[in-house]
mmCIF file of C-alpha atoms in Angstrom:
data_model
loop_
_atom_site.group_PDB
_atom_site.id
_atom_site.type_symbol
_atom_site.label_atom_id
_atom_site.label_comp_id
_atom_site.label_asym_id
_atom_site.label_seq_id
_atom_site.Cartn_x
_atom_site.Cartn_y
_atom_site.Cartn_z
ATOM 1 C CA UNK A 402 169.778 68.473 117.035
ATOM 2 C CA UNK A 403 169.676 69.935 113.232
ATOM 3 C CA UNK A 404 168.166 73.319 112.546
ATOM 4 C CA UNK A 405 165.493 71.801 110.550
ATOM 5 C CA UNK A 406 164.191 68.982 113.214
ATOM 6 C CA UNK A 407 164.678 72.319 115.914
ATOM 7 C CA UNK A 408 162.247 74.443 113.572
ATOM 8 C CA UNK A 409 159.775 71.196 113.084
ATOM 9 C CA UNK A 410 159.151 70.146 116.328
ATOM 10 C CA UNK A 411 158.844 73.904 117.358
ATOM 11 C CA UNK A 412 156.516 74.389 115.133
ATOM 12 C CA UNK A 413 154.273 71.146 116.336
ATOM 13 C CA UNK A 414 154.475 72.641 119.738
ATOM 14 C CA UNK A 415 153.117 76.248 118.538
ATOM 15 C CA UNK A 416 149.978 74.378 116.741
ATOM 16 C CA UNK A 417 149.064 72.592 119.879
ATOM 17 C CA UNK A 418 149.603 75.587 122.000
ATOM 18 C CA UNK A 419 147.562 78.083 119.625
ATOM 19 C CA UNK A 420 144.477 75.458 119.350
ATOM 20 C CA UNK A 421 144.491 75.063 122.589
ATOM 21 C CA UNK A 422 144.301 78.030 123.699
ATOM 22 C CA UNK A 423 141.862 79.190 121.066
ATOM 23 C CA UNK A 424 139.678 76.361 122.477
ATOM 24 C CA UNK A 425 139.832 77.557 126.044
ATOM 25 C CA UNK A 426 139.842 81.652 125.259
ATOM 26 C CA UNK A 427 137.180 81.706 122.659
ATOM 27 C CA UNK A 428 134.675 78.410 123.780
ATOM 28 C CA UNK A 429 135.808 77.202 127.696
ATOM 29 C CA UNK A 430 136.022 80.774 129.382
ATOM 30 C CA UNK A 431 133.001 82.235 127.755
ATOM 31 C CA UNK A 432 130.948 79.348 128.207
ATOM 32 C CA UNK A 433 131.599 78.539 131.952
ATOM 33 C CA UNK A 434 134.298 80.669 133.909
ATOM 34 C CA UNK A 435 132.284 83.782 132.802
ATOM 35 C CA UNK A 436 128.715 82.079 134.212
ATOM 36 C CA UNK A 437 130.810 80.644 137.164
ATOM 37 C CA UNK A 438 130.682 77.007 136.783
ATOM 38 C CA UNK A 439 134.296 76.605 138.196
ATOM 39 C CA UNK A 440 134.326 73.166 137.980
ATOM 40 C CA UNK A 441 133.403 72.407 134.683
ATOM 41 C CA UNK A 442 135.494 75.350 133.498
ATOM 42 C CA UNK A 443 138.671 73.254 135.459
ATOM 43 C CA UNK A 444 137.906 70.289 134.276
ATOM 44 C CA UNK A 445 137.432 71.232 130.342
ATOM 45 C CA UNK A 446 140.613 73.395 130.740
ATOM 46 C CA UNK A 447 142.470 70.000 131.915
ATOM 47 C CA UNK A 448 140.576 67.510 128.970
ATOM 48 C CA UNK A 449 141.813 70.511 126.412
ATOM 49 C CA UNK A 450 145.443 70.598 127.555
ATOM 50 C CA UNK A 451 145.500 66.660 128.191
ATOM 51 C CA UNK A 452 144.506 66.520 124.402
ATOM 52 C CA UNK A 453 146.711 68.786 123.021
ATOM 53 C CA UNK A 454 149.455 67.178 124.763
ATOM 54 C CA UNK A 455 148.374 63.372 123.739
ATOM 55 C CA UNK A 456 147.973 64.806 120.033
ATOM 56 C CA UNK A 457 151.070 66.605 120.150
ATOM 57 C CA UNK A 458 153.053 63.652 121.373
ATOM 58 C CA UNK A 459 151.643 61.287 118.619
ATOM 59 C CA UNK A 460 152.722 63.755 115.886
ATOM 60 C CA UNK A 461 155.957 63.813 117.714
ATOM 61 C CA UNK A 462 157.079 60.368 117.531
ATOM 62 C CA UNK A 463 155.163 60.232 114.020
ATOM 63 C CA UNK A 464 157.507 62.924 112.720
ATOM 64 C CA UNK A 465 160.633 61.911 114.422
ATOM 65 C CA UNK A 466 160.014 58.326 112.893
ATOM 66 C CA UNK A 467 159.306 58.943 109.377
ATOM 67 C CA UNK A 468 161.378 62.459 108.889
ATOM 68 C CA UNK A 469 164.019 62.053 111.425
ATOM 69 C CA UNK A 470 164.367 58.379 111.592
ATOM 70 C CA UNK A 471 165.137 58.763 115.161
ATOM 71 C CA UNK A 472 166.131 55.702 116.986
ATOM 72 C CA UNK A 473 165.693 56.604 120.456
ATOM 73 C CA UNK A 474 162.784 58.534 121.841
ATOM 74 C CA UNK A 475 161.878 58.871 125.388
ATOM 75 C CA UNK A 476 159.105 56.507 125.960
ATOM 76 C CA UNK A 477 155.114 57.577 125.817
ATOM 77 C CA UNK A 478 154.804 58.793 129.406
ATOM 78 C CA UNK A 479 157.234 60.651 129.494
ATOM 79 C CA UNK A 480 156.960 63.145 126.039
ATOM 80 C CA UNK A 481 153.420 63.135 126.786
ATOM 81 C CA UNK A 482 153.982 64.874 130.825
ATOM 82 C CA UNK A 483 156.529 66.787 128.742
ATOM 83 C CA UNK A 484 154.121 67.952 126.279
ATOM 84 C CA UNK A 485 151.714 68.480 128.291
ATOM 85 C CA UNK A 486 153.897 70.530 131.092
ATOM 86 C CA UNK A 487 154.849 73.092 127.827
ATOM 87 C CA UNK A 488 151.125 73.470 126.710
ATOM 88 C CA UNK A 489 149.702 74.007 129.804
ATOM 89 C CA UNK A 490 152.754 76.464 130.500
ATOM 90 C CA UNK A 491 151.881 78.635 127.599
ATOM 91 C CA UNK A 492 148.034 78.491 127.331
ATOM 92 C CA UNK A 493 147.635 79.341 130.769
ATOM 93 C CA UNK A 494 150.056 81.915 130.931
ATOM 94 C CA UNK A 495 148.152 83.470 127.809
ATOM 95 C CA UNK A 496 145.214 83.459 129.278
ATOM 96 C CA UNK A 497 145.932 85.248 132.244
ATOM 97 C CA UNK A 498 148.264 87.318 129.953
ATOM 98 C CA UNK A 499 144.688 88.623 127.992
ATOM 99 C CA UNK A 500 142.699 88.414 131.085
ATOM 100 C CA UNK A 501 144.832 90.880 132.979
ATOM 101 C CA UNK A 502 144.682 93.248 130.017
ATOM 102 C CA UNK A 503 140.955 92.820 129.374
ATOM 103 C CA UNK A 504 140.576 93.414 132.578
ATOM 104 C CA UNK A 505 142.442 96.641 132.462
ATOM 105 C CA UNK A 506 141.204 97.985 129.211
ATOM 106 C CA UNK A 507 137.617 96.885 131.035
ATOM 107 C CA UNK A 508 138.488 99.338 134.153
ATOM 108 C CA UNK A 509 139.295 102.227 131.897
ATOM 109 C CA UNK A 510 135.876 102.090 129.855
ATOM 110 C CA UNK A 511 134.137 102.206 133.242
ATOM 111 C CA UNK A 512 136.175 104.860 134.459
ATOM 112 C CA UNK A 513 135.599 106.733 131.048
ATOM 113 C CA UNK A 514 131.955 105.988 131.417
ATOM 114 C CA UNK A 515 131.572 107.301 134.988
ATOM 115 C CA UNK A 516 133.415 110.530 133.967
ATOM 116 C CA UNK A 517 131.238 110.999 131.308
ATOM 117 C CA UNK A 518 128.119 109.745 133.834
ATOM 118 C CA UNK A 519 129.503 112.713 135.904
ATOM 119 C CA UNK A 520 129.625 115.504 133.820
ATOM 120 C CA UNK A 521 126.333 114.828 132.254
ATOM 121 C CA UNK A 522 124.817 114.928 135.748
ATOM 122 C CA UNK A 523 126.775 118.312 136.161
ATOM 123 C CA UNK A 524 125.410 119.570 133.013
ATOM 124 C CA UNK A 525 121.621 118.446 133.923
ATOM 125 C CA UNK A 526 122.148 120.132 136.980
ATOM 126 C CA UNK A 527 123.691 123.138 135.861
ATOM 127 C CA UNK A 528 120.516 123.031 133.142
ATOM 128 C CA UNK A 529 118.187 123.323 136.210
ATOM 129 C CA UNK A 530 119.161 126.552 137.089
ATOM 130 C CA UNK A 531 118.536 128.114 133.617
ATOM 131 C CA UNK A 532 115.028 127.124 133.476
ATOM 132 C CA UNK A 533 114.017 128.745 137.197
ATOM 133 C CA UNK A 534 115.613 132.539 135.838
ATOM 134 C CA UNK A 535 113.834 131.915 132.066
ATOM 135 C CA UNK A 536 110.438 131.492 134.646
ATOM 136 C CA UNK A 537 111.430 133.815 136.460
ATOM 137 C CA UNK A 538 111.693 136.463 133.989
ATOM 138 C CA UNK A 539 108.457 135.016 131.952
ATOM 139 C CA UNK A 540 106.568 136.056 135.189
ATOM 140 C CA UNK A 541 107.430 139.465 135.294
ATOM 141 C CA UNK A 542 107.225 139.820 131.412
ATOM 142 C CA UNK A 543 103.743 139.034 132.258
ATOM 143 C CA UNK A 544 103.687 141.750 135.231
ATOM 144 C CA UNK A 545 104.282 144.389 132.644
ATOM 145 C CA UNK A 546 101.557 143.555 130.235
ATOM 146 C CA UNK A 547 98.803 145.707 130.767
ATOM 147 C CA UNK A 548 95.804 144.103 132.343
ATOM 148 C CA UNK A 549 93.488 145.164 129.260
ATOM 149 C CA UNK A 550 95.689 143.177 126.881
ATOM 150 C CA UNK A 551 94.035 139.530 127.733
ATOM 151 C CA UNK A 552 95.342 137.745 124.581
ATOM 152 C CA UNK A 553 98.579 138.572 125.459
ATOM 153 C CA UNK A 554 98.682 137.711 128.552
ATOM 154 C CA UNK A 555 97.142 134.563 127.931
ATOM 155 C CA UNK A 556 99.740 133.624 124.707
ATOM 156 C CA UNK A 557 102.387 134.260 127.510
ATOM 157 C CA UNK A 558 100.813 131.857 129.683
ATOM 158 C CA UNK A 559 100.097 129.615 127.238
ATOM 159 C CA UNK A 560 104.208 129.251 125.962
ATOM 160 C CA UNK A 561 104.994 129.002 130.302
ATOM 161 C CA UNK A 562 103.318 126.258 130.340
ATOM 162 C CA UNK A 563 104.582 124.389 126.804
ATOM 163 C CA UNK A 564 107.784 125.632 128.131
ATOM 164 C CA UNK A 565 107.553 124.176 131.731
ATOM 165 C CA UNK A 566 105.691 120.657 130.195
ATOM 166 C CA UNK A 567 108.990 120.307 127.673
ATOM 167 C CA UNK A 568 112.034 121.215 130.484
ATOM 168 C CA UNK A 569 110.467 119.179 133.316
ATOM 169 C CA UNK A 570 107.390 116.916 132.153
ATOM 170 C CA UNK A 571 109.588 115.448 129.583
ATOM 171 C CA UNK A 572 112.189 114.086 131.454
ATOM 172 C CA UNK A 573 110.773 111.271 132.278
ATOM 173 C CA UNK A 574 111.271 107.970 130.030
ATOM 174 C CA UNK A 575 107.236 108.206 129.609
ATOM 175 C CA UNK A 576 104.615 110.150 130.761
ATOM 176 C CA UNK A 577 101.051 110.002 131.535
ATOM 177 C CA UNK A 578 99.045 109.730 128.006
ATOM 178 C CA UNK A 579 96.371 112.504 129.284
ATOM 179 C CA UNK A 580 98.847 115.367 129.994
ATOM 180 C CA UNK A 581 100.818 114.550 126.826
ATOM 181 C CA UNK A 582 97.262 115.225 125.493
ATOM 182 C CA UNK A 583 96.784 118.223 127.333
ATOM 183 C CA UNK A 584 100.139 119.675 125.893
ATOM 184 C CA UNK A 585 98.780 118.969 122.152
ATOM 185 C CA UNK A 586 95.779 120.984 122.696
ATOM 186 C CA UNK A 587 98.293 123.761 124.554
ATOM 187 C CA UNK A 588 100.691 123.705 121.614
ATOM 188 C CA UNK A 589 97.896 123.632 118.862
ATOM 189 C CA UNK A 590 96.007 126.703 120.634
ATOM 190 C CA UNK A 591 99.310 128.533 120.737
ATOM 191 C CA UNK A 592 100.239 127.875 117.012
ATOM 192 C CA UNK A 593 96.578 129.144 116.059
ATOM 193 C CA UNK A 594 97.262 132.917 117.539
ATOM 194 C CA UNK A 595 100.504 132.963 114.785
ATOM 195 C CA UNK A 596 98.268 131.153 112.054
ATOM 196 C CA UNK A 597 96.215 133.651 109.447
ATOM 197 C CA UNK A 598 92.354 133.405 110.791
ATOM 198 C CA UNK A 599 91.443 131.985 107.733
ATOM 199 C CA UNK A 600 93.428 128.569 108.579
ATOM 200 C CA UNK A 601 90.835 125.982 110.319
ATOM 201 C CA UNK A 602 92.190 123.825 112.611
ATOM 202 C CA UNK A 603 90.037 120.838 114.165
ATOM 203 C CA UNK A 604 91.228 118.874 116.974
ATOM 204 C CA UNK A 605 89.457 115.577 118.046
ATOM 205 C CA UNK A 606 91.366 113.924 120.926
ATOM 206 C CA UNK A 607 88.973 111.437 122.736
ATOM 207 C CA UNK A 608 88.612 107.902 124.612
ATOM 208 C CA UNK A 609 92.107 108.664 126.095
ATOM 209 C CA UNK A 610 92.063 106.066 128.676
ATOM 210 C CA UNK A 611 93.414 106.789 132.117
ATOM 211 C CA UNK A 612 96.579 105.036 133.570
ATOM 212 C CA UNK A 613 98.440 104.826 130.020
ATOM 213 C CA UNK A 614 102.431 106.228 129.395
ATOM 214 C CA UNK A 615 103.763 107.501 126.340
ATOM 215 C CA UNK A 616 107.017 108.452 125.362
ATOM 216 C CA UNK A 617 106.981 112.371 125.315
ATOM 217 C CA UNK A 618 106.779 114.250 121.928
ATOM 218 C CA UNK A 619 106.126 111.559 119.761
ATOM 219 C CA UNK A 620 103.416 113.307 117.822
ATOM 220 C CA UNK A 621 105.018 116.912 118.071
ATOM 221 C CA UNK A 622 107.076 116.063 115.062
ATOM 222 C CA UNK A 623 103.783 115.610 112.873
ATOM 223 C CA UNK A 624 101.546 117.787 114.477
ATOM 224 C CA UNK A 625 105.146 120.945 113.222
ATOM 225 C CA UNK A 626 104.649 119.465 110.091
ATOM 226 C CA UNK A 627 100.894 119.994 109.633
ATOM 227 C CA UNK A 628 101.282 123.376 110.737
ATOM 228 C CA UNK A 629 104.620 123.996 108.811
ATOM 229 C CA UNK A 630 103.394 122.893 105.445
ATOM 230 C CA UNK A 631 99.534 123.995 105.705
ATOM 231 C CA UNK A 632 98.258 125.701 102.534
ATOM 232 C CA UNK A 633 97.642 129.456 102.209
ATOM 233 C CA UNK A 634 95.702 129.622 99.704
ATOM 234 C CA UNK A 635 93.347 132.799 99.299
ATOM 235 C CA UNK A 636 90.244 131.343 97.555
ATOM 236 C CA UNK A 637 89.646 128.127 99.223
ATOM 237 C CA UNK A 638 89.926 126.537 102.472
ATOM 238 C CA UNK A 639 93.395 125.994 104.471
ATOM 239 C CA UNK A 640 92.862 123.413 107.215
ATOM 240 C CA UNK A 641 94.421 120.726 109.132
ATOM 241 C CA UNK A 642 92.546 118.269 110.891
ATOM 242 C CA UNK A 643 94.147 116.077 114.217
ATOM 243 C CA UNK A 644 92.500 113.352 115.408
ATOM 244 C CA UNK A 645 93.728 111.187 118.588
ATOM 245 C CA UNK A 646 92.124 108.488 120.223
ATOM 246 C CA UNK A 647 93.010 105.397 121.832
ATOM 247 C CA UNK A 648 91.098 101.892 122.128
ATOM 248 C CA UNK A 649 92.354 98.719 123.823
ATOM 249 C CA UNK A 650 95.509 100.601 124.648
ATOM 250 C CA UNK A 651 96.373 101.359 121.471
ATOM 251 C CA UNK A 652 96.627 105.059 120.107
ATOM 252 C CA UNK A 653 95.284 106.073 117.029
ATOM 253 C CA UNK A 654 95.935 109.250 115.649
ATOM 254 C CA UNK A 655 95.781 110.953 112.084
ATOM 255 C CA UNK A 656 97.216 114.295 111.110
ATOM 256 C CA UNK A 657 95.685 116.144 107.885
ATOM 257 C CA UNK A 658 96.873 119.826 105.736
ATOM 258 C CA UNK A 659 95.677 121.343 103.140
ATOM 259 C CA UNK A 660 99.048 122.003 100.806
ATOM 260 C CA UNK A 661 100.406 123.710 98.363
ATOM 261 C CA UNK A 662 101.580 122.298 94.987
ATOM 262 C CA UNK A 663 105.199 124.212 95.485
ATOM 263 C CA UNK A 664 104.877 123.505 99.166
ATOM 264 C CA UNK A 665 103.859 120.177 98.986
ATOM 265 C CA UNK A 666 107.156 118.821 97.155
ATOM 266 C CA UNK A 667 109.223 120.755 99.147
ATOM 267 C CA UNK A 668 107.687 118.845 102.286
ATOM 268 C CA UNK A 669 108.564 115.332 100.900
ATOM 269 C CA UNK A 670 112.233 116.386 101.671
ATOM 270 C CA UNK A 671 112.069 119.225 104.202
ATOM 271 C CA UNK A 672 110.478 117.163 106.751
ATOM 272 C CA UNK A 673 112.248 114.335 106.174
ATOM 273 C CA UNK A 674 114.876 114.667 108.934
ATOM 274 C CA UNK A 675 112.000 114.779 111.365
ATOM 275 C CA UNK A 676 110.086 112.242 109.999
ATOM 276 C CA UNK A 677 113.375 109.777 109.899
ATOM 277 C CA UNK A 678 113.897 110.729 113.678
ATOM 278 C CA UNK A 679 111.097 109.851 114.245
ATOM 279 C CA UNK A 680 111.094 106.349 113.091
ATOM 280 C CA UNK A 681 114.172 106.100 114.691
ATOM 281 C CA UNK A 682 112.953 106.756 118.103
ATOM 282 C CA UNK A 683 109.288 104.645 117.130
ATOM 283 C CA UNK A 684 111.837 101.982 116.061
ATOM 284 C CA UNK A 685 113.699 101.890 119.816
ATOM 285 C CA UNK A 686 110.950 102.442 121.942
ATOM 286 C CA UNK A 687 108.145 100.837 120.230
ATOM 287 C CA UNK A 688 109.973 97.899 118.500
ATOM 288 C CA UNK A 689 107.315 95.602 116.568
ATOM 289 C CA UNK A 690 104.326 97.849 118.538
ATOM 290 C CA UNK A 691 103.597 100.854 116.039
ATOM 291 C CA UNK A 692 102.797 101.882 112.187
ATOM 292 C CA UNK A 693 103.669 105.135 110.514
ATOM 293 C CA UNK A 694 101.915 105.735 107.153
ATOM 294 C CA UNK A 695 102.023 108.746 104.676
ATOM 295 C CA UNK A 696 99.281 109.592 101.881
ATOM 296 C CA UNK A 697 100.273 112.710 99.842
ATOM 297 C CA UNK A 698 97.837 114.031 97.361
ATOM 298 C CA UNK A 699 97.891 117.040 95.105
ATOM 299 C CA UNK A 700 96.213 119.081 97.745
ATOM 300 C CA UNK A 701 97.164 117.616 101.011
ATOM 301 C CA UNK A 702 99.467 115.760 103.354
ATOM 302 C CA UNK A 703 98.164 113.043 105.380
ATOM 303 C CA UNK A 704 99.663 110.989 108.101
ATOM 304 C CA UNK A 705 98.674 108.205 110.341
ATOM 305 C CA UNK A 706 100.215 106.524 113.030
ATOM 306 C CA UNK A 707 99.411 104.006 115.804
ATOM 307 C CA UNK A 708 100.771 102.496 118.867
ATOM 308 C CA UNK A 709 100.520 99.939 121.247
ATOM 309 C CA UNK A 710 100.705 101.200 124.339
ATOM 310 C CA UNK A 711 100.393 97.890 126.522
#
């Protein structure tokens, strides 16, 4: 046979081949050996390679008629069983070819993924042990303070129990609505004893209705930021205002400061990382379910957000 009419009907055979087995890797296997309908994967796998084979024998005896002017040809049957012997040959054996190594580079990724599954669980346990010494020594730190020294003692017991809420509370996917409430009124009280006296600071957290979860520390970030930014000025009032409250579970809350001209446009980028976290986490947990505004004035930095907690 001459090079050329080698090389052509080589060629035909690698089209068939690669279409059908295209047809069958990207469309058959997805679509029914995957969801485990055996039978129609079998029989689309046999219509595919029947068709490839019928095509590639018509382009066959097309070519070796009007290229080749080839006299004798095996009859019909017989290219097409041959055709279709070499198709179904190579597309199966390229299939289970990628399976095999799908299936392998599969098994590593889970293995990878357990390892990693382990030594997180390592590290969270190891992390367990840290917190019950930093206790530990909080309690006797509070041992030595004299007995007359109240707000001391209290400030210390105060941080214990942001502390404790943060490294055990907050472990949880969500928590109950009413203590994440009672750790904003426990962090607020504790950033008031480093706050100047003349800074007023009004909470308003009310119609919290029982039985609702909340991803932890959602409002942290805004409730830092009021107390981060708040104005100092000396002849006129510094104050930031916090109001929570929830109706038809959804939560309403608004967070208020006084600020700064200088301090003011340096909050527009300083809290931005916090603020874009923020939205990121709002984003995955609350898809569709919350709003985050901003309304900066000359004097003040205001922020509201809600969320449906349903």
């Amino acid at each position: 046979m001459p090079i050329t009419k080698t090389i052509t009907v080589e060629f035909c055979y690698l089209i068939f081949i690669t279409a059908a087995y295209y047809t069958v890797s990207n469309f058959i296997i997805p679509q029914f050996l995957v969801k485990k309908k055996h039978v129609l994967f079998s029989l689309t796998t046999l219509f595919t390679i029947l068709l490839a084979g019928w095509l590639r024998t018509l382009v066959a005896i097309q070519i070796n008629h009007r290229f080749f002017h080839t006299v004798q040809l095996p009859d019909f049957s017989t290219l097409f069983l041959y055709s279709v012997g070499n198709i179904a040959i190579w597309v199966l054996a390229i299939t289970i070819g990628k399976m095999i190594l799908d299936r392998n580079r599969t098994q590593q990724q889970l293995e990878l993924l357990e390892q990693v599954r382990i030594r997180n669980e390592l590290d969270y346990l190891k992390a367990q042990i840290n917190p019950h010494a930093l206790f530990n020594s909080l309690n006797t730190i509070y041992g030595h303070i004299d007995k007359s020294n109240q707000v001391a003692r209290n400030t210390l017991l105060q941080f214990s129990e942001l502390l404790r809420y943060q490294l055990y509370d907050c472990s949880a996917e969500k928590v109950n609505l009413e203590k994440e409430m009672d750790y904003i009124r426990n962090y607020v009280a504790f950033q008031r004893l480093r706050k100047d006296e003349k800074l007023a600071v009004t909470v308003e957290i009310e119609n919290i209705e029982p039985g609702l979860g909340i991803a932890p520390l959602l409002l942290l970030v805004l409730i830092e930021n009021a107390f981060k930014f708040v104005s100092n000025f000396s002849d006129k009032e510094n104050k930031i205002s916090i109001k929570i409250y929830a109706k038809n579970h959804v939560l309403h809350s608004s967070f208020m400061n006084t600020t700064e001209p200088q301090l003011n446009s340096m909050s527009k980028t300083s809290n931005g990382i916090g603020l874009s976290n923020l939205k990121r986490r709002l984003e995955l947990l609350y898809p569709d379910k919350h709003g985050l505004k901003t309304n900066i004035g000359d004097d003040f930095y205001e922020t509201h957000l809600t969320i449906n907690l349903a």
